[in-house]
Amino acid sequence: MDNVTTITTSAKKQRRWQLPVNKLLPWLLPVAFLAIWQLSVSTGLITSTLVPSPWAIVQDGVDLWQSGTLQKNISISLYRATVGFAIGGSAGFLLGLANGLSQRSRALLDTPLQMLRNIPHLSLIPVVIILLGIGETAKISLVAIGVLFPIYINTYHGIANSDPELLEMGRSYGLSRWQLFTKVIFPGALPTILMGVRYALGVMWTTLIVAETISSTSGIGYMATNAQEFMNMKTVLLCIALYALLGKLSDLIAKGLESTFLTWREKGVTHNG
Amino acid sequence: MAEPIVTLQSIEKRYGARTAIHDVSFQLYPGETVALVGMSGGGKSTIMRLIAGLEKPTSGRLAYRDPHIVTRVMFQNDRLLPWLSVQDNVGFGLRDPAVTELLAAVGLAEAADLYPAQLSGGQRQRLALARALLAQPQLLLLDEPLGALDALTRRNMQDLIMRICAERHLSSLLITHDVQEAARMADWIIVVKDGTNVYQTAGAKGQGPTVVASVGEDVLQVILQPAVTP
Ligand SMILES: Nc1ncnc2c1ncn2[C@@H]1O[C@H](COP(=O)(O)OP(=O)(O)OP(=O)(O)O)[C@@H](O)[C@H]1O
Ligand SMILES: [Mg+2]
């Protein structure tokens, strides 16, 4: 017993002296990049009016925050993104469920949906602007359309590819249709559906960026176009950084969803079955 | 002599033009364990699937003594739900003292909160057995459930199944490739070949050994084997 404790503590001590190389390594290049960038601007190697230093961008962010424009634009963008995602996501999910579960619904809807899917949704921007103007509805609809298809496809495939052996087992074990859905079909489809969610979150941001850049008077995308007109590189780069952060945020949300709903997959396969 | 719980009479099952089984006739009596042995593709699983009601015979008579009979199949691949914990697998999420009791009966009480991926092959089959028992079936249908287990685990599972069947007066139909297993577990053995039951050993309930069709060399070998093993 004593031996064991000594061994573990000494192992811990040993580890404390080593640099956690594997944890630091991924950050090496980004940090080096920022450092070199900052240095090149500070030393005048790069013209700061053309390419501002990272620090200047941060300061620009602080200024915009203090004047209130930054929060306002971020929240309007977040609002468009979430509402568009909620509408398109639920529509795609419901269509996927219907077509995955019902032969009749599939026969009616799958082919038209597959045809529509081939239209790049961003090509609809002019149509949407003509029909809906440049108001909120236009941007929210574009996000919704963009998000709908990945969620639809993944829900549909996840449901339609339910394991026939598990279905047969469930039926022969007397499960009701509802139980069959909640205990067998849906949990089996969930990994595929969440993959669709993750992908759709990416589509959501790209769509919003494009929509706000082309036709808007608010939002992060508008901030960027507006800054571009004044040749304000600081704010343009700040907007790009914001998009990256928001993208990272949705990635974390997707990961969070996966680890909440797919705990069973993380339970290691300790034995072969 | 008790009334058979299941009677198969001249059963035929075709899939399109393909005849999976034909002229299958036998009876299962209450409390009996009957083994179906025979070569791969002979039609054993098809017979079981028909009895389980998973499919309907093309022709012939399949009659149950009790039309509301509860049967449960224990499949070769355990068909556990990987997203449900051990205890939730037993009753599909139902939390009931009966679930706890069954888990204890198959020796999985400690593992109640694990997931199937964390179980060994033998434990997975125990769980599948517990799940099959929850509805208190009168007839247990075992389609080679022990095929993938090592010799010792397999023997323990055989004992467990026999004990549980005896305790609960369960009838069971066991498909196996292992003639020793059949001899050890079953009251009598049915040999299935080319889609029909060609031979059955003497049954405990008084049926004599019956040669239903002409028996080939290969089948005789299968039949004679259990005679030399205890
Ligand atoms: N769904 C099906 N469609 C077409 N043919 C089938 C189907 N199910 C079974 N068969 C055929 O019926 C025959 C009997 O199959 P079955 O699965 O009952 O054999 P088995 O004795 O259980 O074999 P094994 O020992 O390999 O499991 C085989 O020739 C098989 O190809
Ligand atoms: Mg089989």
Coordinates of C-alpha atoms and ligand atoms in Angstrom, one line a residue:
Chain A
M1 CA 0.0 0.0 0.0
D2 CA 2.8 2.4 1.0
N3 CA 4.7 1.4 -2.1
V4 CA 1.8 2.2 -4.3
T5 CA 1.3 5.6 -2.9
T6 CA 5.0 6.5 -3.2
I7 CA 5.0 5.4 -6.8
T8 CA 2.0 7.5 -7.8
T9 CA 3.2 10.6 -6.0
S10 CA 6.7 10.4 -7.6
A11 CA 5.1 9.8 -11.0
K12 CA 3.0 13.0 -10.4
K13 CA 6.0 14.9 -9.3
Q14 CA 7.9 13.8 -12.4
R15 CA 5.2 14.9 -14.6
R16 CA 5.1 18.3 -13.0
W17 CA 8.6 18.9 -14.2
Q18 CA 7.9 18.1 -17.8
L19 CA 6.4 20.7 -20.1
P20 CA 3.0 19.5 -21.3
V21 CA 4.4 19.6 -24.9
N22 CA 1.4 17.9 -26.5
K23 CA -1.0 20.5 -25.0
L24 CA 1.1 23.5 -26.0
L25 CA 2.1 22.3 -29.4
P26 CA -1.2 23.2 -31.2
W27 CA -0.9 26.8 -29.9
L28 CA 2.7 27.3 -31.1
L29 CA 2.0 28.3 -34.7
P30 CA -1.0 30.7 -34.0
V31 CA 0.9 32.4 -31.2
A32 CA 4.0 32.7 -33.3
F33 CA 2.0 34.1 -36.1
L34 CA 0.4 36.8 -34.0
A35 CA 3.7 37.7 -32.4
I36 CA 5.4 38.1 -35.8
W37 CA 2.5 40.1 -37.1
Q38 CA 2.5 42.4 -34.2
L39 CA 6.3 42.8 -34.4
S40 CA 6.3 43.5 -38.2
V41 CA 3.7 46.2 -37.7
S42 CA 5.4 47.7 -34.7
T43 CA 8.8 47.8 -36.5
G44 CA 7.2 49.4 -39.5
L45 CA 7.9 46.4 -41.8
I46 CA 4.2 46.5 -42.7
T47 CA 2.3 49.7 -43.2
S48 CA -0.1 49.9 -40.3
T49 CA -2.8 51.7 -42.3
L50 CA -3.0 48.8 -44.7
V51 CA -2.6 46.0 -42.1
P52 CA -3.2 47.0 -38.5
S53 CA -1.5 45.2 -35.7
P54 CA -3.5 42.6 -33.7
W55 CA -3.3 44.9 -30.7
A56 CA -4.9 47.7 -32.7
I57 CA -7.7 45.4 -33.7
V58 CA -8.3 44.5 -30.1
Q59 CA -8.4 48.2 -29.2
D60 CA -10.8 48.9 -32.1
G61 CA -13.0 46.2 -30.6
V62 CA -12.9 47.9 -27.2
D63 CA -13.8 51.3 -28.7
L64 CA -16.7 49.8 -30.6
W65 CA -17.9 48.0 -27.5
Q66 CA -17.8 51.3 -25.5
S67 CA -19.8 53.1 -28.1
G68 CA -22.3 50.2 -28.1
T69 CA -22.1 49.4 -31.8
L70 CA -20.4 46.1 -31.3
Q71 CA -22.9 44.6 -28.9
K72 CA -25.8 45.8 -31.0
N73 CA -24.4 44.3 -34.2
I74 CA -23.4 41.0 -32.5
S75 CA -26.8 40.6 -31.0
I76 CA -28.7 41.3 -34.2
S77 CA -26.5 38.7 -36.0
L78 CA -27.0 36.2 -33.2
Y79 CA -30.7 36.8 -33.4
R80 CA -30.9 36.2 -37.1
A81 CA -28.7 33.1 -36.8
T82 CA -30.7 31.5 -34.0
V83 CA -34.1 32.3 -35.4
G84 CA -33.1 31.1 -38.9
F85 CA -31.6 28.0 -37.5
A86 CA -34.6 27.2 -35.3
I87 CA -37.0 27.6 -38.2
G88 CA -34.9 25.8 -40.9
G89 CA -33.7 23.2 -38.4
S90 CA -37.2 22.3 -37.2
A91 CA -38.5 22.2 -40.7
G92 CA -35.7 20.0 -41.9
F93 CA -36.0 17.8 -38.8
L94 CA -39.8 17.3 -39.2
L95 CA -39.4 16.6 -43.0
G96 CA -36.6 14.1 -42.2
L97 CA -38.7 12.4 -39.6
A98 CA -41.8 12.2 -41.9
N99 CA -39.8 10.8 -44.8
G100 CA -37.8 8.5 -42.7
L101 CA -40.8 7.0 -41.0
S102 CA -43.5 7.1 -43.7
Q103 CA -43.2 5.5 -47.1
R104 CA -46.0 7.6 -48.5
S105 CA -44.4 10.9 -47.3
R106 CA -41.1 9.8 -48.8
A107 CA -42.7 9.1 -52.1
L108 CA -44.3 12.5 -52.1
L109 CA -41.5 14.7 -50.8
D110 CA -38.1 13.2 -51.2
T111 CA -37.6 13.8 -54.9
P112 CA -38.7 17.4 -54.8
L113 CA -36.5 18.0 -51.8
Q114 CA -33.6 16.4 -53.5
M115 CA -34.2 18.6 -56.5
L116 CA -34.3 21.8 -54.4
R117 CA -31.2 20.7 -52.6
N118 CA -29.2 21.1 -55.8
I119 CA -30.0 24.8 -55.9
P120 CA -27.2 26.6 -54.0
H121 CA -29.2 28.5 -51.4
L122 CA -27.0 31.6 -51.8
S123 CA -28.1 31.9 -55.4
L124 CA -31.5 32.7 -54.0
I125 CA -30.3 36.0 -52.5
P126 CA -31.6 38.2 -55.4
V127 CA -34.9 36.4 -55.3
V128 CA -35.2 36.8 -51.6
I129 CA -34.3 40.5 -51.8
I130 CA -36.9 41.1 -54.6
L131 CA -39.6 39.3 -52.7
L132 CA -38.8 40.3 -49.1
G133 CA -36.6 43.3 -49.4
I134 CA -33.6 43.6 -47.1
G135 CA -35.5 43.3 -43.8
E136 CA -35.1 40.7 -41.1
T137 CA -37.4 38.2 -42.9
A138 CA -35.1 38.1 -45.9
K139 CA -32.0 37.2 -43.9
I140 CA -33.7 34.8 -41.6
S141 CA -35.3 33.0 -44.5
L142 CA -31.9 32.6 -46.2
V143 CA -30.4 31.1 -43.1
A144 CA -33.4 28.8 -42.6
I145 CA -33.2 27.5 -46.2
G146 CA -29.5 26.9 -45.8
V147 CA -29.9 25.0 -42.6
L148 CA -32.9 23.0 -43.7
F149 CA -31.2 20.7 -46.1
P150 CA -28.3 19.3 -44.0
I151 CA -30.7 18.7 -41.1
Y152 CA -33.2 17.1 -43.4
I153 CA -30.8 14.8 -45.2
N154 CA -29.2 13.6 -41.9
T155 CA -32.4 13.1 -40.1
Y156 CA -33.9 11.2 -43.0
H157 CA -30.9 8.9 -43.4
G158 CA -30.5 8.4 -39.7
I159 CA -34.1 7.3 -39.4
A160 CA -34.4 5.3 -42.6
N161 CA -31.2 3.4 -41.9
S162 CA -32.4 2.1 -38.5
D163 CA -30.9 -1.3 -37.8
P164 CA -33.5 -3.8 -39.1
E165 CA -32.4 -6.4 -36.6
L166 CA -33.0 -4.1 -33.7
L167 CA -36.4 -3.1 -35.2
E168 CA -37.4 -6.8 -35.5
M169 CA -36.3 -7.4 -31.9
G170 CA -38.3 -4.4 -30.7
R171 CA -41.4 -5.5 -32.6
S172 CA -41.2 -9.1 -31.4
Y173 CA -40.6 -7.9 -27.8
G174 CA -44.0 -6.1 -28.0
L175 CA -42.9 -2.5 -28.2
S176 CA -45.6 0.0 -29.2
R177 CA -44.9 2.2 -32.3
W178 CA -44.1 5.1 -30.0
Q179 CA -41.7 3.0 -27.9
L180 CA -40.1 1.7 -31.1
F181 CA -39.5 5.2 -32.1
T182 CA -38.2 6.5 -28.8
K183 CA -36.2 3.5 -27.7
V184 CA -34.9 2.1 -31.0
I185 CA -35.3 4.4 -34.1
F186 CA -34.5 7.8 -32.7
P187 CA -31.5 7.0 -30.4
G188 CA -30.1 5.0 -33.3
A189 CA -30.5 8.0 -35.7
L190 CA -29.2 10.6 -33.2
P191 CA -25.5 10.4 -34.0
T192 CA -26.3 11.0 -37.7
I193 CA -28.7 13.8 -36.9
L194 CA -26.2 15.6 -34.7
M195 CA -23.6 15.4 -37.5
G196 CA -26.2 17.3 -39.6
V197 CA -26.6 19.8 -36.8
R198 CA -22.9 20.4 -36.7
Y199 CA -22.7 20.9 -40.4
A200 CA -25.8 23.1 -40.4
L201 CA -24.3 25.4 -37.8
G202 CA -21.4 26.0 -40.3
V203 CA -23.9 26.7 -43.1
M204 CA -25.8 29.1 -40.8
W205 CA -22.8 31.4 -40.3
T206 CA -21.7 31.4 -43.9
T207 CA -25.2 32.2 -45.1
L208 CA -25.5 35.0 -42.6
I209 CA -22.1 36.5 -43.5
V210 CA -23.0 36.6 -47.1
A211 CA -26.6 37.9 -46.5
E212 CA -25.4 40.6 -44.2
T213 CA -22.6 41.7 -46.4
I214 CA -24.8 42.0 -49.5
S215 CA -28.0 43.5 -48.0
S216 CA -28.1 44.9 -44.5
T217 CA -28.0 47.9 -42.3
S218 CA -26.9 46.0 -39.2
G219 CA -25.1 43.0 -38.1
I220 CA -21.5 41.9 -38.1
G221 CA -21.5 41.4 -41.9
Y222 CA -22.8 45.0 -42.3
M223 CA -20.1 46.2 -40.0
A224 CA -17.5 44.7 -42.2
T225 CA -18.9 46.1 -45.5
N226 CA -19.4 49.5 -43.9
A227 CA -15.8 49.5 -42.6
Q228 CA -14.6 48.4 -46.0
E229 CA -16.2 51.5 -47.6
F230 CA -14.1 53.7 -45.2
M231 CA -11.0 51.5 -45.9
N232 CA -11.1 50.7 -42.2
M233 CA -9.1 47.5 -42.1
K234 CA -9.1 47.3 -38.3
T235 CA -12.9 46.8 -38.2
V236 CA -12.9 44.4 -41.2
L237 CA -10.4 42.2 -39.4
L238 CA -12.2 42.5 -36.2
C239 CA -15.4 41.2 -37.9
I240 CA -13.5 38.3 -39.3
A241 CA -12.2 37.5 -35.9
L242 CA -15.7 37.7 -34.5
Y243 CA -17.0 35.3 -37.0
A244 CA -14.2 32.9 -36.1
L245 CA -15.2 33.1 -32.5
L246 CA -18.8 32.6 -33.2
G247 CA -17.9 29.6 -35.4
K248 CA -15.9 28.2 -32.5
L249 CA -18.9 28.8 -30.2
S250 CA -21.3 26.8 -32.4
D251 CA -18.7 24.1 -32.6
L252 CA -18.6 23.9 -28.8
I253 CA -22.4 23.8 -28.8
A254 CA -22.4 20.9 -31.3
K255 CA -19.8 19.1 -29.2
G256 CA -21.9 19.8 -26.0
L257 CA -25.0 18.3 -27.6
E258 CA -23.0 15.2 -28.7
S259 CA -21.6 14.6 -25.3
T260 CA -25.0 15.2 -23.6
F261 CA -27.0 12.9 -25.9
L262 CA -24.4 10.3 -26.9
T263 CA -22.9 9.5 -23.5
W264 CA -23.4 5.8 -24.3
R265 CA -20.9 6.1 -27.2
E266 CA -18.2 7.4 -24.9
K267 CA -18.4 4.4 -22.7
G268 CA -15.3 2.7 -24.0
V269 CA -15.6 -0.6 -25.7
T270 CA -13.7 -2.4 -22.9
H271 CA -14.5 -5.9 -24.1
N272 CA -15.3 -7.2 -27.5
G273 CA -19.0 -8.1 -27.7
Chain B
M1 CA -50.1 -36.7 -21.8
A2 CA -50.3 -33.0 -21.7
E3 CA -51.5 -31.0 -24.7
P4 CA -48.6 -29.6 -26.9
I5 CA -48.2 -25.9 -26.5
V6 CA -47.2 -25.6 -30.2
T7 CA -48.1 -27.8 -33.0
L8 CA -46.5 -27.6 -36.4
Q9 CA -48.2 -29.6 -39.2
S10 CA -46.9 -29.8 -42.7
I11 CA -45.5 -26.4 -42.5
E12 CA -44.0 -24.8 -45.6
K13 CA -42.3 -21.5 -46.0
R14 CA -41.3 -20.1 -49.3
Y15 CA -39.4 -16.9 -50.1
G16 CA -40.4 -16.2 -53.7
A17 CA -39.5 -19.2 -55.6
R18 CA -37.2 -20.5 -52.9
T19 CA -38.5 -23.0 -50.5
A20 CA -36.8 -22.5 -47.1
I21 CA -38.7 -25.3 -45.3
H22 CA -41.3 -27.8 -46.2
D23 CA -43.2 -30.7 -44.6
V24 CA -42.1 -29.7 -41.1
S25 CA -44.2 -31.3 -38.4
F26 CA -43.6 -31.7 -34.7
Q27 CA -45.0 -30.7 -31.4
L28 CA -43.6 -28.9 -28.4
Y29 CA -44.8 -30.0 -24.9
P30 CA -44.9 -27.8 -21.8
G31 CA -41.7 -27.7 -19.8
E32 CA -39.7 -29.4 -22.6
T33 CA -36.5 -28.2 -24.1
V34 CA -36.1 -29.3 -27.7
A35 CA -33.0 -28.8 -29.8
L36 CA -33.0 -28.2 -33.5
V37 CA -29.7 -29.4 -35.0
G38 CA -28.6 -29.7 -38.6
M39 CA -26.4 -28.2 -41.2
S40 CA -26.3 -24.5 -42.1
G41 CA -29.0 -23.4 -44.4
G42 CA -31.2 -26.4 -43.4
G43 CA -34.0 -24.2 -42.2
K44 CA -33.7 -24.1 -38.4
S45 CA -33.9 -20.3 -38.0
T46 CA -36.9 -20.3 -40.4
I47 CA -38.8 -22.7 -38.2
M48 CA -38.0 -20.7 -35.2
R49 CA -39.0 -17.4 -36.8
L50 CA -42.4 -18.9 -37.8
I51 CA -43.0 -20.2 -34.2
A52 CA -42.1 -16.7 -32.9
G53 CA -44.6 -15.2 -35.2
L54 CA -41.9 -13.1 -36.9
E55 CA -43.1 -14.5 -40.2
K56 CA -46.2 -16.4 -41.5
P57 CA -46.0 -19.9 -43.0
T58 CA -46.8 -20.2 -46.7
S59 CA -48.9 -23.2 -46.0
G60 CA -49.5 -25.8 -43.2
R61 CA -50.9 -25.5 -39.7
L62 CA -49.2 -23.7 -36.9
A63 CA -51.3 -23.8 -33.8
Y64 CA -50.7 -22.7 -30.2
R65 CA -52.5 -24.2 -27.3
D66 CA -52.9 -20.7 -25.9
P67 CA -53.6 -18.2 -28.7
H68 CA -52.2 -15.5 -26.4
I69 CA -49.0 -17.3 -25.8
V70 CA -46.0 -15.1 -25.1
T71 CA -42.8 -16.2 -26.8
R72 CA -39.5 -14.5 -26.7
V73 CA -36.5 -15.0 -29.0
M74 CA -33.0 -14.8 -27.8
F75 CA -31.0 -13.9 -31.0
Q76 CA -27.6 -15.1 -31.9
N77 CA -26.3 -11.6 -32.0
D78 CA -27.6 -10.3 -28.7
R79 CA -29.4 -7.3 -30.3
L80 CA -29.0 -5.2 -27.2
L81 CA -29.7 -1.5 -27.5
P82 CA -26.3 0.2 -27.1
W83 CA -27.8 3.5 -26.0
L84 CA -29.6 2.0 -23.0
S85 CA -27.9 1.0 -19.7
V86 CA -28.0 -2.6 -18.7
Q87 CA -31.1 -2.2 -16.5
D88 CA -32.9 -0.2 -19.2
N89 CA -32.2 -2.8 -21.8
V90 CA -34.1 -5.4 -19.8
G91 CA -37.4 -3.5 -19.8
F92 CA -36.8 -0.8 -22.5
G93 CA -36.5 1.9 -19.8
L94 CA -39.0 0.4 -17.5
R95 CA -37.8 0.6 -13.9
D96 CA -39.5 -2.2 -12.0
P97 CA -38.5 -4.6 -9.1
A98 CA -38.9 -7.4 -11.7
V99 CA -36.0 -5.9 -13.6
T100 CA -33.8 -5.8 -10.6
E101 CA -34.7 -9.4 -9.7
L102 CA -33.9 -10.6 -13.2
L103 CA -30.6 -8.9 -13.3
A104 CA -29.8 -10.6 -10.0
A105 CA -30.9 -13.9 -11.4
V106 CA -28.6 -13.7 -14.3
G107 CA -25.7 -12.4 -12.2
L108 CA -25.7 -8.8 -13.5
A109 CA -26.9 -6.9 -10.4
E110 CA -23.6 -5.1 -10.1
A111 CA -23.6 -4.1 -13.8
A112 CA -27.0 -2.4 -13.8
D113 CA -25.7 1.0 -14.7
L114 CA -23.1 0.0 -17.3
Y115 CA -23.7 0.1 -21.0
P116 CA -23.7 -2.9 -23.3
A117 CA -20.4 -1.9 -24.8
Q118 CA -18.8 -2.3 -21.3
L119 CA -19.9 -5.9 -21.0
S120 CA -18.2 -9.1 -22.0
G121 CA -19.7 -11.4 -24.6
G122 CA -21.0 -13.7 -21.8
Q123 CA -22.5 -10.8 -19.9
R124 CA -24.2 -9.5 -23.0
Q125 CA -25.9 -12.9 -23.5
R126 CA -27.0 -12.9 -19.8
L127 CA -28.5 -9.5 -20.3
A128 CA -30.3 -10.7 -23.5
L129 CA -31.6 -13.7 -21.4
A130 CA -32.9 -11.4 -18.7
R131 CA -34.6 -9.2 -21.3
A132 CA -36.2 -12.3 -22.8
L133 CA -37.6 -13.4 -19.4
L134 CA -39.2 -10.1 -18.4
A135 CA -42.5 -10.7 -20.1
Q136 CA -42.7 -14.1 -18.4
P137 CA -42.9 -16.0 -21.7
Q138 CA -44.2 -19.6 -21.8
L139 CA -41.8 -20.4 -24.7
L140 CA -38.2 -19.3 -25.0
L141 CA -36.8 -19.5 -28.5
L142 CA -33.0 -19.7 -28.5
D143 CA -31.4 -19.2 -31.9
E144 CA -27.8 -20.2 -31.3
P145 CA -27.4 -17.6 -28.6
L146 CA -24.2 -19.2 -27.3
G147 CA -22.3 -19.6 -30.6
A148 CA -19.8 -16.9 -30.0
L149 CA -18.8 -17.8 -26.4
D150 CA -15.7 -19.6 -25.2
A151 CA -16.1 -23.2 -23.9
L152 CA -16.3 -22.3 -20.2
T153 CA -18.6 -19.3 -20.5
R154 CA -20.7 -21.3 -22.8
R155 CA -21.1 -24.1 -20.3
N156 CA -22.0 -21.6 -17.6
M157 CA -24.6 -20.1 -19.8
Q158 CA -26.0 -23.6 -20.6
D159 CA -26.4 -24.3 -16.9
L160 CA -28.0 -20.9 -16.3
I161 CA -30.5 -21.4 -19.1
M162 CA -31.4 -24.9 -17.9
R163 CA -31.8 -23.8 -14.3
I164 CA -34.0 -20.8 -15.2
C165 CA -36.1 -22.9 -17.6
A166 CA -36.6 -25.6 -14.9
E167 CA -37.4 -23.0 -12.2
R168 CA -40.0 -21.3 -14.3
H169 CA -41.4 -24.4 -16.1
L170 CA -40.4 -22.8 -19.3
S171 CA -40.6 -24.6 -22.6
S172 CA -37.7 -23.9 -24.9
L173 CA -36.6 -24.5 -28.4
L174 CA -32.8 -24.4 -28.9
I175 CA -31.0 -24.1 -32.1
T176 CA -27.4 -25.2 -32.0
H177 CA -24.6 -26.4 -34.1
D178 CA -23.1 -28.2 -31.2
V179 CA -24.5 -31.7 -30.8
Q180 CA -23.0 -32.0 -27.3
E181 CA -24.8 -28.9 -26.3
A182 CA -28.1 -30.3 -27.7
A183 CA -27.6 -33.6 -25.9
R184 CA -26.8 -31.8 -22.6
M185 CA -29.6 -29.3 -22.6
A186 CA -32.5 -30.8 -24.6
D187 CA -35.1 -33.5 -23.7
W188 CA -35.1 -34.5 -27.3
I189 CA -33.5 -33.5 -30.5
I190 CA -34.9 -32.7 -34.0
V191 CA -32.5 -33.0 -36.9
V192 CA -33.3 -30.6 -39.7
K193 CA -31.9 -31.2 -43.2
D194 CA -32.7 -29.5 -46.5
G195 CA -35.7 -27.7 -45.1
T196 CA -37.4 -30.4 -43.2
N197 CA -37.2 -32.3 -40.0
V198 CA -35.8 -35.6 -41.0
Y199 CA -35.3 -37.3 -37.7
Q200 CA -36.1 -36.9 -34.1
T201 CA -34.8 -38.7 -31.0
A202 CA -37.1 -40.4 -28.5
G203 CA -38.9 -37.7 -26.5
A204 CA -39.4 -37.8 -22.8
K205 CA -43.1 -37.3 -23.3
G206 CA -43.5 -40.7 -25.0
Q207 CA -42.9 -39.8 -28.7
G208 CA -40.7 -42.6 -30.2
P209 CA -37.7 -41.8 -32.2
T210 CA -39.1 -41.0 -35.6
V211 CA -37.5 -41.1 -39.0
V212 CA -39.5 -38.6 -40.9
A213 CA -37.7 -38.8 -44.2
S214 CA -34.8 -40.9 -45.5
V215 CA -31.8 -40.1 -43.5
G216 CA -28.4 -39.6 -45.2
E217 CA -25.0 -40.5 -43.9
D218 CA -24.2 -37.0 -42.9
V219 CA -27.3 -36.8 -40.8
L220 CA -26.8 -40.2 -39.2
Q221 CA -23.4 -38.9 -38.0
V222 CA -25.1 -36.0 -36.4
I223 CA -27.6 -38.2 -34.7
L224 CA -25.2 -40.9 -33.5
Q225 CA -22.8 -38.4 -31.9
P226 CA -24.8 -37.6 -28.8
A227 CA -25.0 -41.3 -28.0
V228 CA -21.3 -41.5 -27.3
T229 CA -21.2 -38.3 -25.2
P230 CA -22.9 -38.1 -21.8
Ligands
LIG1 N1 -35.6 -13.9 -45.9 C1 -35.2 -14.9 -46.7 N2 -35.3 -14.7 -48.1 C2 -34.9 -15.7 -48.9 N3 -34.4 -16.9 -48.5 C3 -34.3 -17.1 -47.2 C4 -34.7 -16.1 -46.2 N4 -34.5 -16.6 -45.0 C5 -34.0 -17.8 -45.1 N5 -33.9 -18.1 -46.4 C6 -33.4 -19.4 -47.0 O1 -34.0 -20.4 -46.3 C7 -33.0 -21.5 -46.1 C8 -33.0 -21.8 -44.6 O2 -32.4 -20.7 -43.9 P1 -32.3 -20.7 -42.3 O3 -31.7 -19.4 -41.9 O4 -33.6 -21.1 -41.7 O5 -31.2 -21.9 -42.1 P2 -30.5 -22.3 -40.7 O6 -30.7 -23.8 -40.6 O7 -30.9 -21.4 -39.6 O8 -29.0 -22.0 -41.1 P3 -27.8 -21.5 -40.1 O9 -27.4 -22.8 -39.3 O10 -26.7 -21.2 -41.0 O11 -28.3 -20.4 -39.3 C9 -31.7 -21.0 -46.6 O12 -31.5 -21.6 -47.9 C10 -31.9 -19.5 -46.8 O13 -31.2 -19.1 -47.9
MG2 MG -29.9 -19.9 -38.4

